Short mmCIF file of C-alpha atoms in Angstrom, two decimals:
data_model
loop_
_atom_site.label_atom_id
_atom_site.label_comp_id
_atom_site.label_asym_id
_atom_site.label_seq_id
_atom_site.Cartn_x
_atom_site.Cartn_y
_atom_site.Cartn_z
CA MET T 1 -2.72 -1.06 3.76
CA ASN T 2 0.12 -1.66 6.34
CA LYS T 3 2.47 -3.57 4.40
CA ARG T 4 4.91 -2.12 5.50
CA ASN T 5 4.43 -2.71 9.24
CA LYS T 6 3.52 -6.50 8.31
CA LEU T 7 6.97 -6.77 6.62
CA SER T 8 9.20 -5.48 9.44
CA LEU T 9 6.95 -7.76 12.22
CA LYS T 10 7.04 -10.63 9.97
CA SER T 11 11.21 -10.63 10.25
CA GLY T 12 10.31 -9.93 13.83
CA PHE T 13 8.87 -13.28 13.70
CA ALA T 14 11.15 -15.03 11.81
CA VAL T 15 14.35 -13.84 14.05
CA ALA T 16 12.52 -15.38 16.80
CA ALA T 17 12.21 -18.25 14.85
CA PHE T 18 15.37 -18.88 13.80
CA ALA T 19 16.82 -17.99 17.37
CA LEU T 20 14.90 -21.05 18.58
CA VAL T 21 16.17 -22.94 15.64
CA ALA T 22 19.59 -21.90 16.19
CA THR T 23 19.37 -22.58 20.00
CA SER T 24 17.76 -25.77 19.28
CA PHE T 25 21.20 -27.01 17.50
CA TYR T 26 22.79 -25.63 19.98
CA GLY T 27 21.56 -26.72 22.88
CA CYS T 28 22.10 -30.36 21.88
CA ASP T 29 25.80 -29.83 22.52
CA SER T 30 26.60 -30.65 26.26
CA GLN T 31 29.79 -28.55 26.39
CA GLY T 32 28.64 -25.86 24.76
CA GLY T 33 27.58 -23.60 28.28
CA SER T 34 27.27 -20.01 27.03
CA SER T 35 28.73 -18.33 30.32
CA ALA T 36 28.43 -14.75 30.81
CA ASN T 37 31.75 -13.63 28.82
CA THR T 38 31.69 -16.32 25.82
CA LEU T 39 29.15 -16.45 22.71
CA PRO T 40 27.55 -19.71 21.72
CA ILE T 41 28.68 -20.91 17.90
CA TYR T 42 25.44 -21.28 16.04
CA GLY T 43 24.42 -23.82 13.10
CA GLU T 44 24.72 -27.75 12.89
CA ARG T 45 27.40 -29.11 13.83
CA GLU T 46 28.67 -32.58 13.11
CA PRO T 47 31.07 -35.07 15.64
CA VAL T 48 34.11 -36.56 14.17
CA GLU T 49 35.51 -39.01 15.13
CA ARG T 50 39.80 -39.80 15.09
CA THR T 51 42.21 -41.87 16.66
CA VAL T 52 44.61 -40.19 18.74
CA ASP T 53 47.12 -42.82 20.46
CA GLY T 54 45.21 -45.77 19.97
CA LYS T 55 41.74 -43.89 21.75
CA THR T 56 38.93 -42.23 19.86
CA VAL T 57 39.01 -39.00 20.17
CA THR T 58 35.47 -36.80 19.00
CA ASP T 59 35.91 -33.59 17.42
CA THR T 60 32.90 -30.72 16.63
CA ILE T 61 33.13 -29.68 13.28
CA TYR T 62 30.95 -26.47 13.53
CA HIS T 63 29.10 -24.70 10.74
CA GLN T 64 31.45 -22.48 8.73
CA ILE T 65 30.84 -20.09 5.89
CA PRO T 66 32.00 -21.52 2.44
CA ASP T 67 34.83 -19.61 0.55
CA PHE T 68 33.15 -16.61 -1.12
CA ALA T 69 33.80 -14.01 -3.96
CA PHE T 70 32.15 -10.53 -4.39
CA VAL T 71 32.80 -7.35 -5.30
CA ASP T 72 32.68 -3.86 -3.34
CA GLN T 73 31.42 -0.11 -3.80
CA ASP T 74 35.10 0.28 -5.06
CA SER T 75 35.09 -2.72 -7.36
CA GLN T 76 37.37 -4.60 -4.98
CA ARG T 77 37.09 -8.18 -4.90
CA VAL T 78 35.80 -9.30 -1.34
CA THR T 79 36.47 -12.85 -0.63
CA GLN T 80 37.09 -15.29 2.61
CA GLU T 81 40.75 -13.96 2.94
CA THR T 82 39.23 -10.20 3.37
CA VAL T 83 37.71 -11.34 6.48
CA ALA T 84 40.38 -13.97 7.43
CA GLY T 85 41.04 -13.77 11.35
CA LYS T 86 38.41 -10.75 11.40
CA ILE T 87 35.34 -10.26 13.28
CA TYR T 88 32.40 -9.32 10.85
CA VAL T 89 28.65 -8.76 11.05
CA THR T 90 27.03 -8.83 8.20
CA ASP T 91 23.53 -8.72 6.65
CA PHE T 92 21.24 -8.33 3.47
CA PHE T 93 19.63 -5.41 1.84
CA PHE T 94 18.96 -3.80 -1.38
CA THR T 95 19.57 -0.19 -1.94
CA THR T 96 15.96 0.63 -3.26
CA CYS T 97 14.08 -1.29 -0.33
CA PRO T 98 10.94 0.70 1.22
CA THR T 99 10.66 -1.17 4.07
CA ILE T 100 13.36 -2.56 6.73
CA CYS T 101 16.73 -1.37 5.23
CA PRO T 102 16.52 2.23 5.94
CA LYS T 103 16.24 1.26 9.66
CA MET T 104 18.47 -1.65 9.26
CA LYS T 105 20.95 0.94 7.84
CA SER T 106 20.99 3.66 10.44
CA GLN T 107 21.45 0.67 12.89
CA MET T 108 24.28 -0.55 11.05
CA LEU T 109 25.51 3.14 10.91
CA ARG T 110 25.75 2.55 15.05
CA VAL T 111 28.01 -0.63 14.47
CA TYR T 112 30.04 1.43 12.14
CA GLU T 113 30.25 4.35 14.57
CA ALA T 114 31.66 2.07 17.24
CA TYR T 115 34.04 0.21 15.89
CA LYS T 116 35.51 2.63 13.19
CA GLU T 117 38.84 2.56 14.72
CA ASN T 118 39.29 -0.87 15.17
CA PRO T 119 40.88 -3.01 12.25
CA ASP T 120 39.70 -6.07 13.37
CA VAL T 121 36.08 -5.58 12.62
CA LEU T 122 34.43 -5.52 9.44
CA LEU T 123 30.79 -4.93 8.03
CA LEU T 124 29.50 -6.67 4.94
CA SER T 125 26.31 -5.99 3.78
CA HIS T 126 25.36 -8.43 0.41
CA SER T 127 22.52 -6.87 -1.66
CA ILE T 128 19.81 -9.45 -2.80
CA ASP T 129 19.17 -7.19 -5.71
CA PRO T 130 22.54 -7.19 -7.55
CA THR T 131 21.21 -6.83 -10.69
CA HIS T 132 20.32 -3.48 -9.87
CA ASP T 133 22.64 -2.60 -7.15
CA THR T 134 25.79 -2.16 -9.37
CA VAL T 135 28.55 -1.17 -8.39
CA ALA T 136 28.21 2.22 -9.76
CA VAL T 137 25.12 1.85 -7.74
CA LEU T 138 26.59 1.05 -4.41
CA ARG T 139 29.17 3.57 -4.63
CA ASP T 140 26.57 6.21 -4.55
CA TYR T 141 24.78 4.72 -1.63
CA ALA T 142 27.85 4.90 0.13
CA ASP T 143 28.81 8.08 -0.47
CA ARG T 144 25.45 9.13 0.59
CA LEU T 145 25.98 7.24 3.63
CA GLY T 146 29.43 8.75 3.98
CA ILE T 147 31.01 5.16 4.93
CA GLU T 148 34.53 3.99 4.25
CA THR T 149 35.05 0.95 2.09
CA GLN T 150 37.79 -0.28 4.00
CA LYS T 151 35.63 -0.80 6.95
CA TRP T 152 32.10 -1.43 5.32
CA HIS T 153 31.71 -3.15 2.35
CA LEU T 154 28.55 -3.17 0.25
CA LEU T 155 28.62 -6.27 -1.64
CA THR T 156 27.21 -7.36 -5.01
CA GLY T 157 27.99 -10.24 -7.36
CA ASP T 158 26.35 -13.22 -8.70
CA LYS T 159 22.79 -13.53 -7.57
CA ASP T 160 22.50 -17.23 -6.95
CA SER T 161 25.52 -17.07 -5.01
CA ILE T 162 24.60 -14.54 -2.66
CA TYR T 163 21.22 -16.18 -1.93
CA ASP T 164 23.32 -19.36 -1.24
CA MET T 165 25.36 -17.37 1.22
CA ALA T 166 21.73 -15.59 2.93
CA MET T 167 20.82 -19.45 3.51
CA GLN T 168 24.68 -20.18 4.60
CA TYR T 169 24.19 -17.20 7.22
CA LEU T 170 20.74 -18.59 8.31
CA VAL T 171 19.02 -15.38 6.83
CA PRO T 172 15.78 -15.84 4.55
CA ALA T 173 16.26 -13.85 1.51
CA GLN T 174 13.71 -14.70 -1.59
CA ALA T 175 12.93 -12.48 -4.83
CA ASP T 176 8.90 -12.04 -4.79
CA GLY T 177 7.17 -10.12 -7.36
CA GLY T 178 4.18 -9.54 -4.38
CA ALA T 179 6.12 -7.89 -2.25
CA GLU T 180 7.08 -4.39 -1.62
CA GLY T 181 10.15 -3.50 -3.64
CA GLY T 182 10.26 -6.77 -5.14
CA PHE T 183 12.11 -8.85 -2.20
CA THR T 184 11.56 -10.15 1.07
CA HIS T 185 14.53 -10.95 3.49
CA GLY T 186 15.42 -11.01 7.30
CA GLY T 187 16.37 -7.80 8.81
CA HIS T 188 19.17 -9.87 10.83
CA PHE T 189 22.14 -8.99 11.62
CA ILE T 190 24.65 -11.76 11.88
CA LEU T 191 28.04 -11.97 13.86
CA MET T 192 30.57 -13.83 12.67
CA ASP T 193 34.24 -14.77 14.27
CA GLY T 194 37.55 -15.37 12.30
CA GLN T 195 36.86 -18.67 11.67
CA ARG T 196 33.72 -17.65 9.52
CA ARG T 197 31.60 -19.22 12.41
CA ILE T 198 28.07 -17.86 13.09
CA ARG T 199 28.09 -16.29 17.04
CA GLY T 200 25.38 -14.20 17.07
CA ILE T 201 21.93 -13.39 15.62
CA TYR T 202 20.63 -9.84 16.20
CA ASP T 203 17.64 -7.97 14.97
CA GLY T 204 18.75 -5.23 12.65
CA THR T 205 15.95 -3.07 13.20
CA LYS T 206 15.75 -3.35 17.29
CA PRO T 207 17.95 -0.76 18.67
CA GLU T 208 17.90 -3.08 21.51
CA SER T 209 19.39 -6.39 19.85
CA VAL T 210 21.96 -3.68 18.21
CA ASP T 211 22.96 -2.74 21.74
CA LYS T 212 23.33 -6.47 22.39
CA LEU T 213 25.49 -6.64 19.27
CA ILE T 214 27.48 -3.90 20.15
CA ASP T 215 28.46 -5.30 23.55
CA ASP T 216 28.95 -9.11 22.29
CA ILE T 217 31.68 -7.72 19.91
CA PRO T 218 34.39 -7.21 22.83
CA LEU T 219 33.76 -10.93 23.82
CA LEU T 220 35.02 -12.17 20.22
CA LEU T 221 37.60 -9.87 20.44
CA ASN T 222 38.87 -11.38 23.71
CA GLU T 223 38.99 -14.94 22.52
CA LYS T 224 40.88 -13.74 19.70
CA LYS T 225 43.37 -12.15 21.93
CA ASP T 226 43.46 -15.34 23.81
CA GLU T 227 44.15 -17.19 20.50
CA LYS T 228 47.17 -15.36 20.29
CA LYS T 229 48.60 -16.06 23.40
CA MET A 1 15.82 -28.79 2.25
CA ARG A 2 16.56 -25.63 4.73
CA LYS A 3 15.15 -23.46 1.73
CA ASN A 4 11.39 -24.46 2.32
CA LYS A 5 11.65 -24.88 5.99
CA LEU A 6 12.25 -21.09 6.22
CA VAL A 7 10.17 -19.95 3.54
CA ALA A 8 7.40 -22.25 5.53
CA LEU A 9 8.45 -20.07 8.60
CA ALA A 10 8.08 -17.14 7.31
CA LEU A 11 5.10 -17.33 5.87
CA GLY A 12 3.62 -18.68 9.11
CA ALA A 13 4.67 -15.34 10.96
CA PHE A 14 3.07 -13.43 8.28
CA ALA A 15 -0.50 -15.00 8.36
CA LEU A 16 -0.44 -14.22 12.05
CA THR A 17 0.35 -10.92 11.70
CA SER A 18 -1.83 -10.05 9.10
CA LEU A 19 -4.20 -11.03 11.73
CA THR A 20 -3.27 -9.18 14.56
CA GLN A 21 -3.26 -5.98 12.19
CA CYS A 22 -7.16 -6.26 12.46
CA PHE A 23 -6.74 -5.63 16.23
CA THR A 24 -5.00 -2.23 16.14
CA LYS A 25 -7.04 0.87 17.49
CA LYS A 26 -7.94 3.74 15.62
CA LYS A 27 -6.64 6.55 17.37
CA ASP A 28 -4.36 9.37 16.70
CA GLU A 29 -5.00 9.10 12.76
CA GLY A 30 -2.10 11.06 11.84
CA LYS A 31 0.56 9.49 14.23
CA HIS A 32 -0.78 5.88 13.14
CA LEU A 33 -0.55 6.72 9.35
CA TYR A 34 3.05 8.00 9.82
CA GLU A 35 4.07 4.97 11.54
CA THR A 36 2.24 2.53 9.00
CA HIS A 37 3.83 4.52 5.70
CA CYS A 38 6.31 6.81 6.49
CA GLN A 39 8.34 5.38 9.46
CA SER A 40 10.35 2.91 7.99
CA CYS A 41 12.47 5.66 5.93
CA HIS A 42 12.12 8.61 7.73
CA MET A 43 12.61 6.95 10.94
CA GLU A 44 10.63 7.09 14.40
CA ASP A 45 12.25 10.31 14.94
CA GLY A 46 11.68 12.08 11.91
CA SER A 47 15.63 12.23 10.89
CA GLY A 48 16.18 10.17 8.12
CA LEU A 49 19.13 8.34 7.27
CA LYS A 50 22.43 10.25 6.36
CA GLY A 51 22.42 11.51 2.70
CA LEU A 52 19.77 8.76 1.61
CA ILE A 53 16.78 9.69 3.03
CA PRO A 54 15.72 13.60 4.15
CA PRO A 55 14.95 14.33 7.41
CA LEU A 56 11.15 15.67 8.30
CA ALA A 57 12.33 16.81 11.64
CA LYS A 58 13.00 20.57 11.20
CA ALA A 59 13.03 20.26 7.85
CA ASP A 60 13.38 23.62 6.00
CA TYR A 61 11.34 21.82 2.85
CA LEU A 62 8.27 21.42 4.87
CA GLN A 63 7.74 25.28 5.03
CA THR A 64 8.91 26.18 1.81
CA HIS A 65 7.29 23.43 -0.21
CA ARG A 66 4.08 23.16 2.23
CA ASP A 67 1.37 23.20 -0.65
CA GLU A 68 3.22 20.52 -2.33
CA LEU A 69 3.23 18.31 0.20
CA PRO A 70 -0.57 16.74 -0.15
CA CYS A 71 0.24 15.85 -3.73
CA LEU A 72 3.93 14.33 -2.89
CA ILE A 73 2.56 12.18 -0.51
CA ARG A 74 -0.01 10.70 -2.76
CA GLN A 75 2.30 10.50 -5.77
CA GLY A 76 5.48 10.48 -4.27
CA MET A 77 8.86 12.31 -5.40
CA ALA A 78 11.92 11.61 -7.50
CA GLY A 79 14.93 13.63 -8.68
CA SER A 80 17.74 16.20 -6.73
CA ILE A 81 16.21 18.16 -3.96
CA VAL A 82 18.10 20.03 -1.17
CA VAL A 83 16.72 19.93 2.92
CA ASN A 84 18.43 21.99 5.34
CA GLY A 85 21.34 22.66 2.41
CA VAL A 86 21.83 18.91 2.00
CA GLU A 87 21.27 17.13 -1.36
CA TYR A 88 18.88 14.35 -1.80
CA ASN A 89 18.13 12.37 -4.82
CA LYS A 90 16.42 8.91 -4.23
CA GLU A 91 13.14 7.56 -5.30
CA MET A 92 9.97 8.17 -2.59
CA PRO A 93 7.01 5.79 -3.66
CA GLY A 94 3.92 7.77 -2.97
CA VAL A 95 1.06 6.10 -1.22
CA GLU A 96 -2.12 6.29 -3.71
CA SER A 97 -4.73 4.79 -1.05
CA LEU A 98 -4.77 7.89 1.20
CA ARG A 99 -7.77 10.01 1.12
CA GLU A 100 -7.76 13.66 1.80
CA ASP A 101 -8.39 13.52 5.31
CA HIS A 102 -5.85 11.04 6.08
CA ILE A 103 -3.18 13.38 4.30
CA THR A 104 -4.60 16.56 6.22
CA ASN A 105 -4.14 14.30 9.67
CA LEU A 106 -0.49 13.01 8.56
CA LEU A 107 0.82 16.51 7.52
CA ASN A 108 -0.56 18.06 10.56
CA TYR A 109 0.81 15.26 12.49
CA ILE A 110 4.96 15.74 10.62
CA GLN A 111 4.07 19.79 10.88
CA THR A 112 3.69 19.80 14.67
CA ASN A 113 5.82 16.94 15.99
CA PHE A 114 9.74 15.98 15.59
CA GLY A 115 10.37 19.52 16.75
CA ASN A 116 8.28 21.36 14.08
CA LYS A 117 5.96 23.99 14.99
CA ASN A 118 4.51 24.47 11.44
CA GLU A 119 1.06 26.17 10.34
CA ARG A 120 -1.53 23.35 10.37
CA TYR A 121 -3.80 22.82 6.72
CA THR A 122 -7.17 22.56 6.99
CA MET A 123 -9.38 19.65 5.27
CA GLN A 124 -10.54 22.04 2.73
CA GLU A 125 -6.94 23.57 2.00
CA VAL A 126 -5.62 19.84 1.25
CA GLU A 127 -8.67 19.29 -0.89
CA ARG A 128 -8.06 22.51 -3.31
CA LEU A 129 -4.36 21.70 -3.21
CA MET A 130 -4.67 17.93 -4.28
CA GLN A 131 -7.12 19.20 -6.85
CA ALA A 132 -4.36 21.04 -8.58
CA CYS A 133 -1.59 17.46 -8.50
CA PRO A 134 0.64 17.25 -11.72
CA LYS A 135 -1.28 14.15 -13.47
CA ALA A 136 -0.03 10.99 -13.70
CA PRO A 137 2.02 10.50 -17.12
#
């Protein structure tokens, strides 16, 4: 019994573990102080040396999500172009998930409501059961959630590509016959900046954590404004 | 590869939580059962999820289909239903492991919480209703 609780707890631990892993990467960087109004950049980073005017300068290459191509509930192609220059929040779910997904979706709806009017913020939810979650299934799910495609894309596509993406976003996901619903996955919400870099990792099943996400988004929006200046 | 590390981490956490489960107190059985089996979908406050999962809070269905609820919990349900004027159509899994006394406590918790003030069930009533559960195909 009690499998459901286990699963969500498990993901809670996983979130903690990831935050730890992520912050340890982050911790290696001397200049990356997260002051009150900037967000860290998560993931592995690489110093790259180049020569400018005979002097060696070191640039840091941050972990960036690679190009991708999926299809949403309106059969539209969604790619890196769709999110170019936008801030987006992403997660992994499946429509028949009996465990943590309903909670995640109710929390994602809060993010949706908060940034509904802001064209610079998008939401991308990947199905980890794309064989079942066809465009038609996602269409019905979106209608019942009452969401607009332009703001919140529910994605399906090639299964391996979706699982690879989960890894890129540092979210654990795998097919698991023993798990309820047939899959296990983390309940994380990942906050991405306009350059497809991970800037925040939140627990999408916890209202407090999602409050923080909602509060953190303006920090990235401000960064964007500064870049434009 | 990173994937293996992720899986290992998740499994470790899993083992830990299984262990802590053993120490949960058996208190407020109806509430506890709700949190274990139902809350992930119907939410802490019984509000459900938009057009996907119907509410239990102030749901007319709890009164209009009162006699069917014990079987519904054990066997689950599927197909189109209307709750408070909204149509839902998604499968709900049953929880076969629940005994009659569990189901009585669980239903009484639902019928008297989330703003509901409905009639309670007796154990005898639930036993009687469950004898008439539709046979699994």
